[in-house]
């Protein structure tokens, strides 16, 4: 029997599912915790749980005495997504969810060795103002900005006092991977948008605003970073940014994306996907029937990701560009995790996977 048991909270989301896949290659027992099952279990056992239910959490996690690792990737987002990032209610709910899980787990899991906590570039205030370039882990210049990241991180620091376990905080950039109904996954959002245009005989029109330089992270790469952090001595009680290792500009990437999706690149015509896509649900249903897709209805497939697309593509921004969102990954490389992937290759990989799984229509 393995002497390692990993609890992955938020296992049906982008990050949690990436962690499940990475941990499948290790000699360990994995418990996938989420309200709905992940796309596949990869050898894990699934436990349905509502982390906002303290009584259920006490019963469930209070019995996991043999847990050695926790990967906390659970997340609550409000409808409309971006406005909720500054609301006290959302901060409070995310704060409570971690406490509801960790209080009973830490009380019973006497052999707990490591906790991985996921944050992101909102730690640098990317959602409220331009961030330093590059943003570095030891310069949390907006710690005074209310954010559930700080509540969760401070809670773990307090709980660790006198304990025998360590923590690692990971801060990925825009994550791309396999999930359905996630609040922030641009693969299904862009895939459906492209399918609607292609079906109408149109090119791939760019719906965003002015150019903004960004970084991405492949969900599988992030999953392997999570697996690494759980064991590496250099990751103990440290914070790391995680990216693919390159940068991109949507407008420069657009011709390649169009080619991946079997289309010609179109002109720039700013349009809010968050506002317009819901009304096109019937068109998506017709495409699902025509191509025999197993993908669900539009809302179940993309969640709040069309609102996220508006944010990431700077829809509504004015001027010749917006401030770049670039973080340094030097600290992560020096600590020993050196994987990287070309972002263009990443997009091609995920669009092909979604096509092969009959979640998006064939491009030819």
PDB file of N, CA, C and O in Angstrom, residues 309-351:
ATOM      1  N   UNK A 309     -13.217  35.487 -21.048  1.00  0.00           N
ATOM      2  CA  UNK A 309     -12.641  35.832 -22.343  1.00  0.00           C
ATOM      3  C   UNK A 309     -12.653  37.342 -22.552  1.00  0.00           C
ATOM      4  O   UNK A 309     -11.675  37.921 -23.042  1.00  0.00           O
ATOM      5  N   UNK A 310     -13.743  37.992 -22.175  1.00  0.00           N
ATOM      6  CA  UNK A 310     -13.804  39.456 -22.291  1.00  0.00           C
ATOM      7  C   UNK A 310     -12.678  40.109 -21.490  1.00  0.00           C
ATOM      8  O   UNK A 310     -12.010  41.036 -21.966  1.00  0.00           O
ATOM      9  N   UNK A 311     -12.464  39.620 -20.276  1.00  0.00           N
ATOM     10  CA  UNK A 311     -11.423  40.185 -19.424  1.00  0.00           C
ATOM     11  C   UNK A 311     -10.034  39.943 -20.018  1.00  0.00           C
ATOM     12  O   UNK A 311      -9.221  40.866 -20.118  1.00  0.00           O
ATOM     13  N   UNK A 312      -9.762  38.706 -20.427  1.00  0.00           N
ATOM     14  CA  UNK A 312      -8.429  38.358 -20.910  1.00  0.00           C
ATOM     15  C   UNK A 312      -8.101  39.042 -22.234  1.00  0.00           C
ATOM     16  O   UNK A 312      -6.932  39.330 -22.516  1.00  0.00           O
ATOM     17  N   UNK A 313      -9.115  39.283 -23.049  1.00  0.00           N
ATOM     18  CA  UNK A 313      -8.904  39.918 -24.348  1.00  0.00           C
ATOM     19  C   UNK A 313      -9.089  41.432 -24.295  1.00  0.00           C
ATOM     20  O   UNK A 313      -9.115  42.092 -25.331  1.00  0.00           O
ATOM     21  N   UNK A 314      -9.219  41.962 -23.088  1.00  0.00           N
ATOM     22  CA  UNK A 314      -9.299  43.419 -22.884  1.00  0.00           C
ATOM     23  C   UNK A 314     -10.457  44.047 -23.630  1.00  0.00           C
ATOM     24  O   UNK A 314     -10.369  45.181 -24.108  1.00  0.00           O
ATOM     25  N   UNK A 315     -11.588  43.305 -23.726  1.00  0.00           N
ATOM     26  CA  UNK A 315     -12.763  43.902 -24.356  1.00  0.00           C
ATOM     27  C   UNK A 315     -13.200  45.130 -23.557  1.00  0.00           C
ATOM     28  O   UNK A 315     -13.285  45.095 -22.333  1.00  0.00           O
ATOM     29  N   UNK A 316     -13.477  46.212 -24.249  1.00  0.00           N
ATOM     30  CA  UNK A 316     -13.930  47.438 -23.603  1.00  0.00           C
ATOM     31  C   UNK A 316     -12.823  48.374 -23.198  1.00  0.00           C
ATOM     32  O   UNK A 316     -13.085  49.516 -22.819  1.00  0.00           O
ATOM     33  N   UNK A 317     -11.569  47.906 -23.250  1.00  0.00           N
ATOM     34  CA  UNK A 317     -10.443  48.785 -22.926  1.00  0.00           C
ATOM     35  C   UNK A 317     -10.239  49.776 -24.061  1.00  0.00           C
ATOM     36  O   UNK A 317     -10.560  49.497 -25.216  1.00  0.00           O
ATOM     37  N   UNK A 318      -9.717  50.927 -23.741  1.00  0.00           N
ATOM     38  CA  UNK A 318      -9.519  51.966 -24.739  1.00  0.00           C
ATOM     39  C   UNK A 318      -8.028  52.250 -24.926  1.00  0.00           C
ATOM     40  O   UNK A 318      -7.203  51.902 -24.096  1.00  0.00           O
ATOM     41  N   UNK A 319      -7.716  52.885 -26.038  1.00  0.00           N
ATOM     42  CA  UNK A 319      -6.331  53.264 -26.293  1.00  0.00           C
ATOM     43  C   UNK A 319      -5.625  52.263 -27.178  1.00  0.00           C
ATOM     44  O   UNK A 319      -6.232  51.403 -27.811  1.00  0.00           O
ATOM     45  N   UNK A 320      -4.314  52.367 -27.215  1.00  0.00           N
ATOM     46  CA  UNK A 320      -3.521  51.540 -28.119  1.00  0.00           C
ATOM     47  C   UNK A 320      -3.068  50.239 -27.459  1.00  0.00           C
ATOM     48  O   UNK A 320      -2.415  49.415 -28.073  1.00  0.00           O
ATOM     49  N   UNK A 321      -3.365  50.056 -26.230  1.00  0.00           N
ATOM     50  CA  UNK A 321      -2.969  48.833 -25.561  1.00  0.00           C
ATOM     51  C   UNK A 321      -3.217  48.927 -24.076  1.00  0.00           C
ATOM     52  O   UNK A 321      -3.564  49.986 -23.560  1.00  0.00           O
ATOM     53  N   UNK A 322      -3.103  47.819 -23.410  1.00  0.00           N
ATOM     54  CA  UNK A 322      -3.257  47.791 -21.965  1.00  0.00           C
ATOM     55  C   UNK A 322      -1.957  47.292 -21.364  1.00  0.00           C
ATOM     56  O   UNK A 322      -1.107  46.726 -22.056  1.00  0.00           O
ATOM     57  N   UNK A 323      -1.805  47.509 -20.070  1.00  0.00           N
ATOM     58  CA  UNK A 323      -0.554  47.150 -19.411  1.00  0.00           C
ATOM     59  C   UNK A 323      -0.302  45.650 -19.513  1.00  0.00           C
ATOM     60  O   UNK A 323      -1.222  44.846 -19.342  1.00  0.00           O
ATOM     61  N   UNK A 324       0.913  45.224 -19.802  1.00  0.00           N
ATOM     62  CA  UNK A 324       1.217  43.795 -19.885  1.00  0.00           C
ATOM     63  C   UNK A 324       1.088  43.121 -18.526  1.00  0.00           C
ATOM     64  O   UNK A 324       1.348  43.735 -17.490  1.00  0.00           O
ATOM     65  N   UNK A 325       0.683  41.869 -18.554  1.00  0.00           N
ATOM     66  CA  UNK A 325       0.579  41.070 -17.329  1.00  0.00           C
ATOM     67  C   UNK A 325       1.625  39.962 -17.410  1.00  0.00           C
ATOM     68  O   UNK A 325       1.350  38.869 -17.900  1.00  0.00           O
ATOM     69  N   UNK A 326       2.817  40.259 -16.938  1.00  0.00           N
ATOM     70  CA  UNK A 326       3.947  39.338 -17.029  1.00  0.00           C
ATOM     71  C   UNK A 326       4.473  39.054 -15.631  1.00  0.00           C
ATOM     72  O   UNK A 326       4.686  39.976 -14.847  1.00  0.00           O
ATOM     73  N   UNK A 327       4.669  37.779 -15.328  1.00  0.00           N
ATOM     74  CA  UNK A 327       5.235  37.405 -14.034  1.00  0.00           C
ATOM     75  C   UNK A 327       6.569  36.705 -14.251  1.00  0.00           C
ATOM     76  O   UNK A 327       6.813  36.098 -15.299  1.00  0.00           O
ATOM     77  N   UNK A 328       7.425  36.789 -13.276  1.00  0.00           N
ATOM     78  CA  UNK A 328       8.719  36.112 -13.338  1.00  0.00           C
ATOM     79  C   UNK A 328       8.577  34.676 -12.837  1.00  0.00           C
ATOM     80  O   UNK A 328       7.956  34.426 -11.803  1.00  0.00           O
ATOM     81  N   UNK A 329       9.179  33.741 -13.564  1.00  0.00           N
ATOM     82  CA  UNK A 329       9.216  32.349 -13.098  1.00  0.00           C
ATOM     83  C   UNK A 329      10.646  31.914 -12.771  1.00  0.00           C
ATOM     84  O   UNK A 329      10.927  30.719 -12.674  1.00  0.00           O
ATOM     85  N   UNK A 330      11.520  32.860 -12.588  1.00  0.00           N
ATOM     86  CA  UNK A 330      12.912  32.545 -12.259  1.00  0.00           C
ATOM     87  C   UNK A 330      12.993  31.747 -10.956  1.00  0.00           C
ATOM     88  O   UNK A 330      13.747  30.767 -10.849  1.00  0.00           O
ATOM     89  N   UNK A 331      12.216  32.145  -9.971  1.00  0.00           N
ATOM     90  CA  UNK A 331      12.267  31.458  -8.677  1.00  0.00           C
ATOM     91  C   UNK A 331      11.897  29.983  -8.820  1.00  0.00           C
ATOM     92  O   UNK A 331      12.534  29.108  -8.221  1.00  0.00           O
ATOM     93  N   UNK A 332      10.869  29.696  -9.611  1.00  0.00           N
ATOM     94  CA  UNK A 332      10.444  28.310  -9.823  1.00  0.00           C
ATOM     95  C   UNK A 332      11.533  27.504 -10.516  1.00  0.00           C
ATOM     96  O   UNK A 332      11.820  26.363 -10.129  1.00  0.00           O
ATOM     97  N   UNK A 333      12.176  28.096 -11.546  1.00  0.00           N
ATOM     98  CA  UNK A 333      13.236  27.390 -12.270  1.00  0.00           C
ATOM     99  C   UNK A 333      14.417  27.100 -11.351  1.00  0.00           C
ATOM    100  O   UNK A 333      14.996  26.013 -11.373  1.00  0.00           O
ATOM    101  N   UNK A 334      14.785  28.083 -10.551  1.00  0.00           N
ATOM    102  CA  UNK A 334      15.913  27.886  -9.639  1.00  0.00           C
ATOM    103  C   UNK A 334      15.620  26.810  -8.599  1.00  0.00           C
ATOM    104  O   UNK A 334      16.531  26.106  -8.146  1.00  0.00           O
ATOM    105  N   UNK A 335      14.337  26.676  -8.244  1.00  0.00           N
ATOM    106  CA  UNK A 335      13.973  25.672  -7.243  1.00  0.00           C
ATOM    107  C   UNK A 335      13.960  24.263  -7.806  1.00  0.00           C
ATOM    108  O   UNK A 335      13.951  23.294  -7.045  1.00  0.00           O
ATOM    109  N   UNK A 336      13.944  24.145  -9.151  1.00  0.00           N
ATOM    110  CA  UNK A 336      14.070  22.818  -9.728  1.00  0.00           C
ATOM    111  C   UNK A 336      12.982  22.395 -10.677  1.00  0.00           C
ATOM    112  O   UNK A 336      13.101  21.349 -11.330  1.00  0.00           O
ATOM    113  N   UNK A 337      11.891  23.172 -10.809  1.00  0.00           N
ATOM    114  CA  UNK A 337      10.858  22.801 -11.777  1.00  0.00           C
ATOM    115  C   UNK A 337      11.106  23.608 -13.042  1.00  0.00           C
ATOM    116  O   UNK A 337      10.930  24.823 -13.059  1.00  0.00           O
ATOM    117  N   UNK A 338      11.506  22.938 -14.112  1.00  0.00           N
ATOM    118  CA  UNK A 338      11.973  23.639 -15.310  1.00  0.00           C
ATOM    119  C   UNK A 338      11.151  23.322 -16.556  1.00  0.00           C
ATOM    120  O   UNK A 338      11.540  23.685 -17.663  1.00  0.00           O
ATOM    121  N   UNK A 339      10.014  22.658 -16.413  1.00  0.00           N
ATOM    122  CA  UNK A 339       9.212  22.320 -17.592  1.00  0.00           C
ATOM    123  C   UNK A 339       8.678  23.566 -18.273  1.00  0.00           C
ATOM    124  O   UNK A 339       8.398  24.585 -17.624  1.00  0.00           O
ATOM    125  N   UNK A 340       8.490  23.449 -19.593  1.00  0.00           N
ATOM    126  CA  UNK A 340       7.910  24.551 -20.360  1.00  0.00           C
ATOM    127  C   UNK A 340       7.216  23.975 -21.586  1.00  0.00           C
ATOM    128  O   UNK A 340       7.434  22.825 -21.968  1.00  0.00           O
ATOM    129  N   UNK A 341       6.362  24.770 -22.209  1.00  0.00           N
ATOM    130  CA  UNK A 341       5.686  24.379 -23.438  1.00  0.00           C
ATOM    131  C   UNK A 341       5.419  25.632 -24.247  1.00  0.00           C
ATOM    132  O   UNK A 341       5.101  26.686 -23.687  1.00  0.00           O
ATOM    133  N   UNK A 342       5.590  25.545 -25.568  1.00  0.00           N
ATOM    134  CA  UNK A 342       5.257  26.655 -26.443  1.00  0.00           C
ATOM    135  C   UNK A 342       3.745  26.887 -26.390  1.00  0.00           C
ATOM    136  O   UNK A 342       2.962  25.942 -26.544  1.00  0.00           O
ATOM    137  N   UNK A 343       3.329  28.117 -26.155  1.00  0.00           N
ATOM    138  CA  UNK A 343       1.900  28.401 -25.967  1.00  0.00           C
ATOM    139  C   UNK A 343       1.088  28.084 -27.218  1.00  0.00           C
ATOM    140  O   UNK A 343      -0.053  27.609 -27.126  1.00  0.00           O
ATOM    141  N   UNK A 344       1.654  28.310 -28.396  1.00  0.00           N
ATOM    142  CA  UNK A 344       0.946  27.959 -29.622  1.00  0.00           C
ATOM    143  C   UNK A 344       0.730  26.448 -29.703  1.00  0.00           C
ATOM    144  O   UNK A 344      -0.352  25.980 -30.081  1.00  0.00           O
ATOM    145  N   UNK A 345       1.747  25.678 -29.322  1.00  0.00           N
ATOM    146  CA  UNK A 345       1.597  24.223 -29.284  1.00  0.00           C
ATOM    147  C   UNK A 345       0.525  23.816 -28.277  1.00  0.00           C
ATOM    148  O   UNK A 345      -0.226  22.854 -28.497  1.00  0.00           O
ATOM    149  N   UNK A 346       0.459  24.525 -27.162  1.00  0.00           N
ATOM    150  CA  UNK A 346      -0.541  24.228 -26.140  1.00  0.00           C
ATOM    151  C   UNK A 346      -1.955  24.393 -26.686  1.00  0.00           C
ATOM    152  O   UNK A 346      -2.820  23.533 -26.491  1.00  0.00           O
ATOM    153  N   UNK A 347      -2.203  25.507 -27.373  1.00  0.00           N
ATOM    154  CA  UNK A 347      -3.530  25.717 -27.953  1.00  0.00           C
ATOM    155  C   UNK A 347      -3.878  24.600 -28.935  1.00  0.00           C
ATOM    156  O   UNK A 347      -4.993  24.049 -28.896  1.00  0.00           O
ATOM    157  N   UNK A 348      -2.936  24.273 -29.796  1.00  0.00           N
ATOM    158  CA  UNK A 348      -3.212  23.226 -30.781  1.00  0.00           C
ATOM    159  C   UNK A 348      -3.516  21.903 -30.084  1.00  0.00           C
ATOM    160  O   UNK A 348      -4.437  21.170 -30.484  1.00  0.00           O
ATOM    161  N   UNK A 349      -2.767  21.592 -29.063  1.00  0.00           N
ATOM    162  CA  UNK A 349      -2.991  20.364 -28.292  1.00  0.00           C
ATOM    163  C   UNK A 349      -4.409  20.290 -27.755  1.00  0.00           C
ATOM    164  O   UNK A 349      -5.116  19.284 -27.937  1.00  0.00           O
ATOM    165  N   UNK A 350      -4.856  21.372 -27.100  1.00  0.00           N
ATOM    166  CA  UNK A 350      -6.165  21.306 -26.441  1.00  0.00           C
ATOM    167  C   UNK A 350      -7.324  21.352 -27.424  1.00  0.00           C
ATOM    168  O   UNK A 350      -8.333  20.654 -27.217  1.00  0.00           O
ATOM    169  N   UNK A 351      -7.200  22.100 -28.498  1.00  0.00           N
ATOM    170  CA  UNK A 351      -8.276  22.083 -29.495  1.00  0.00           C
ATOM    171  C   UNK A 351      -8.400  20.702 -30.131  1.00  0.00           C
ATOM    172  O   UNK A 351      -9.511  20.227 -30.390  1.00  0.00           O
TER     173      UNK A 351
END
